[in-house]
mmCIF file of C-alpha atoms in Angstrom:
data_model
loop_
_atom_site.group_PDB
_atom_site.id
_atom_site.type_symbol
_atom_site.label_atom_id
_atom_site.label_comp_id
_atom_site.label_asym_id
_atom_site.label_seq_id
_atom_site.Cartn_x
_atom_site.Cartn_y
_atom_site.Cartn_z
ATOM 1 C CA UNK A 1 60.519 93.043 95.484
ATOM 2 C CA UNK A 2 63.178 95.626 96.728
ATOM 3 C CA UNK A 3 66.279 94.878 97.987
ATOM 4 C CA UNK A 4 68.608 96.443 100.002
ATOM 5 C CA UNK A 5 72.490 95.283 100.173
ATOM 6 C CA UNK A 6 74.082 96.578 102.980
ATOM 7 C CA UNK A 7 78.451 96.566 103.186
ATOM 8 C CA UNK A 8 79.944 96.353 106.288
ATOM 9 C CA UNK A 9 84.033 97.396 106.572
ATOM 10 C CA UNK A 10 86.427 95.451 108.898
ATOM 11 C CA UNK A 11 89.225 95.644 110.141
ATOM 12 C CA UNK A 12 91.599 93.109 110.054
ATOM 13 C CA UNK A 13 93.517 93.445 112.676
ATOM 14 C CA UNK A 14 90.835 94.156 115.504
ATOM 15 C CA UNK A 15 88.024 92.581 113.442
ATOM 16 C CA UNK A 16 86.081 95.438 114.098
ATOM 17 C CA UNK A 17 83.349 97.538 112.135
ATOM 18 C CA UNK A 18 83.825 100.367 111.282
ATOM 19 C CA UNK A 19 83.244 103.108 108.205
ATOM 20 C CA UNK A 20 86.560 105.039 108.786
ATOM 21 C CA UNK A 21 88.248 101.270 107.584
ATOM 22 C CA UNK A 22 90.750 101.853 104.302
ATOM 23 C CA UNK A 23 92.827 99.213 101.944
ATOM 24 C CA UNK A 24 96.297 99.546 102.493
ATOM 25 C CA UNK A 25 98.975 97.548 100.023
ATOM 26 C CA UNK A 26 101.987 95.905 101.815
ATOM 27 C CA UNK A 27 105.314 95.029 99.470
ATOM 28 C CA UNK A 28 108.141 93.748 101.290
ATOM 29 C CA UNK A 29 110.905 91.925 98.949
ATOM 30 C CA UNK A 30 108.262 92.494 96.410
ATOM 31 C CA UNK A 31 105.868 90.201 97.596
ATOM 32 C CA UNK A 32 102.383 92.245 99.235
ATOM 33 C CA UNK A 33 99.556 91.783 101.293
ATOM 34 C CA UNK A 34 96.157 94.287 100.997
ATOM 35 C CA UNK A 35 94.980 94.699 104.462
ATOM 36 C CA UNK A 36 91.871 96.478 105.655
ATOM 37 C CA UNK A 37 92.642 98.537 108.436
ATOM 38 C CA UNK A 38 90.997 101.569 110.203
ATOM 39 C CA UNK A 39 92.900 104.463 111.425
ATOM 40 C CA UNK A 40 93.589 103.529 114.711
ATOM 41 C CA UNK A 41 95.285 100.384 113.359
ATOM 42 C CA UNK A 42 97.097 101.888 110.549
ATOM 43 C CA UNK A 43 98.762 104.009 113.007
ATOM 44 C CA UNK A 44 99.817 101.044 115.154
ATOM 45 C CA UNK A 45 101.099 99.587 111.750
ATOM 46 C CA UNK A 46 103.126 102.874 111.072
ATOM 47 C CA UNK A 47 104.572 103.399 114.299
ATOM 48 C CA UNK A 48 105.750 99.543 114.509
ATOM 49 C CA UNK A 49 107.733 100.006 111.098
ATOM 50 C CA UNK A 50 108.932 103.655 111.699
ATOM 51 C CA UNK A 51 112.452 102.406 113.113
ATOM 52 C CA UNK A 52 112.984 100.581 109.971
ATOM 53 C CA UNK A 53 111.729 103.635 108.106
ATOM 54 C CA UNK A 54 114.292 105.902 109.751
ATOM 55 C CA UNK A 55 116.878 103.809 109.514
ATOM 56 C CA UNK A 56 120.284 105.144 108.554
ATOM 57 C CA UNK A 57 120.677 103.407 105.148
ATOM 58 C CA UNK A 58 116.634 103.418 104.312
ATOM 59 C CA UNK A 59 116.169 104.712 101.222
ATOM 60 C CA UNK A 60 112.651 105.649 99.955
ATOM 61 C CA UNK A 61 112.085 103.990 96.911
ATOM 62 C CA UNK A 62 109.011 104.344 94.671
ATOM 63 C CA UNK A 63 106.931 101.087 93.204
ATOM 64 C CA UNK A 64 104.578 100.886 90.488
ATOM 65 C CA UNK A 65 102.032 97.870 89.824
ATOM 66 C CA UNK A 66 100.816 97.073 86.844
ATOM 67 C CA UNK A 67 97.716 95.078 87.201
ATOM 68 C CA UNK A 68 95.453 94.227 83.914
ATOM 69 C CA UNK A 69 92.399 92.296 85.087
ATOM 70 C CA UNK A 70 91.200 89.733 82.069
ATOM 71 C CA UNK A 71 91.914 92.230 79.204
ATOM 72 C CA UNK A 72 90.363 94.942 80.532
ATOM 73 C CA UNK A 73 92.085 98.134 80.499
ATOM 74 C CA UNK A 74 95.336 99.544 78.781
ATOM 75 C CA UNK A 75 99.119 99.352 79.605
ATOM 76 C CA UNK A 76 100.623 102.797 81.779
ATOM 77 C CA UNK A 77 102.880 105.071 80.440
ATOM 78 C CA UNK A 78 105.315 103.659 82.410
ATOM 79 C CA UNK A 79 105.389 100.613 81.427
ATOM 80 C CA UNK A 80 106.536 101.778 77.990
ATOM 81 C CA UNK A 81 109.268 103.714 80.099
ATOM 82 C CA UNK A 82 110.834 100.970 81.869
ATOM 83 C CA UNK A 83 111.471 99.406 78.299
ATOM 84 C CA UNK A 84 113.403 102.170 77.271
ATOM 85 C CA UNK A 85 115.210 102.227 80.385
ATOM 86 C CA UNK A 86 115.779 98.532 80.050
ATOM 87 C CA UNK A 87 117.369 99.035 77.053
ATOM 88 C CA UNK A 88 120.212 101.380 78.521
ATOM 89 C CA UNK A 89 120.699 99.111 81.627
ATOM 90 C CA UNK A 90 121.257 96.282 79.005
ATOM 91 C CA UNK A 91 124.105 98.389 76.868
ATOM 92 C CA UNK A 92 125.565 99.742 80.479
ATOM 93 C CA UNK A 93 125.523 96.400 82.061
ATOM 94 C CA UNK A 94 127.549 95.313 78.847
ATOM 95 C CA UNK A 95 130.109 97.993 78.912
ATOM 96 C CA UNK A 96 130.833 97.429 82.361
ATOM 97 C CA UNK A 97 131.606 93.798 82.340
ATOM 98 C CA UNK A 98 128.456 92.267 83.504
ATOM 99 C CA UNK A 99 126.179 89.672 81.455
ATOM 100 C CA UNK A 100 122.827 90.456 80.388
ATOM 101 C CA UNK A 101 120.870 88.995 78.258
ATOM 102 C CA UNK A 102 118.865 90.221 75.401
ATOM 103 C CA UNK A 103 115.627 89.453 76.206
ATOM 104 C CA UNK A 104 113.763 88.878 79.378
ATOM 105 C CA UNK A 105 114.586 90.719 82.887
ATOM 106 C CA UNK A 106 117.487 92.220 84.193
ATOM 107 C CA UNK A 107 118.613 90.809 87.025
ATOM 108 C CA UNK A 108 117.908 93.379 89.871
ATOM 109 C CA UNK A 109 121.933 93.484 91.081
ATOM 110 C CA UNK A 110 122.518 94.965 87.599
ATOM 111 C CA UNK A 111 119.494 97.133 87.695
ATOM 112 C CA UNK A 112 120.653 97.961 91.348
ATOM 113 C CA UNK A 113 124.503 98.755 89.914
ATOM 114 C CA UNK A 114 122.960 100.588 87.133
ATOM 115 C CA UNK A 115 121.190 103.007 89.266
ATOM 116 C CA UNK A 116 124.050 103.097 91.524
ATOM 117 C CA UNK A 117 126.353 104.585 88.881
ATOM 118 C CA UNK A 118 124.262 106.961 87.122
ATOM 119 C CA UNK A 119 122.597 108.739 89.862
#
């Protein structure tokens, strides 16, 4: 018996078929959303949050996800980054009058003052 499986792309926001449909990752406030989209609609998307892009006091900012699905797969290298960095926040953050504690996260305002003062 032969079988044939056949996949059929979306998009989300028109519900559409279409082959020229991509995954495109969302973060706002770090929460995100994947949404299928084809061109067409990822353009709409753009042009809808290009204001807030250009905005005056926008700054580009870069974001890294670490995902490790049921044990499969190894750490990044930047994971073992941000734990160096984390370590530097933690003695800044001290020197400069804010509480941190040893272990655990840094609150993003210190990360946020941290970055602030040593760019």
């Amino acid at each position: 018996m032969a079988q044939k499986i056949v996949t059929t792309y979306t998009d989300d926001l028109t519900g559409e078929e279409s082959e020229d449909v991509k995954k495109h990752t969302i973060l706002v406030d770090g929460a995100g959303v994947e949404i299928d989209l084809n061109s067409d609609s990822y353009d709409k998307l753009m042009d809808a949050l290009a204001p807030f892009f250009k905005a005056e006091h926008a700054q580009r900012t870069r974001v890294s996800l670490l995902v490790k699905a049921a044990g499969k797969g190894k750490p990044s290298a930047a994971s073992g980054a941000g734990k160096q960095d984390t370590a530097e926040i933690r003695k800044w953050a001290r020197e400069n009058g804010y509480s941190v504690n040893d272990r655990g996260r840094v609150p993003a305002e210190i990360r946020e003052a941290y970055e602030k003062a040593t760019k």
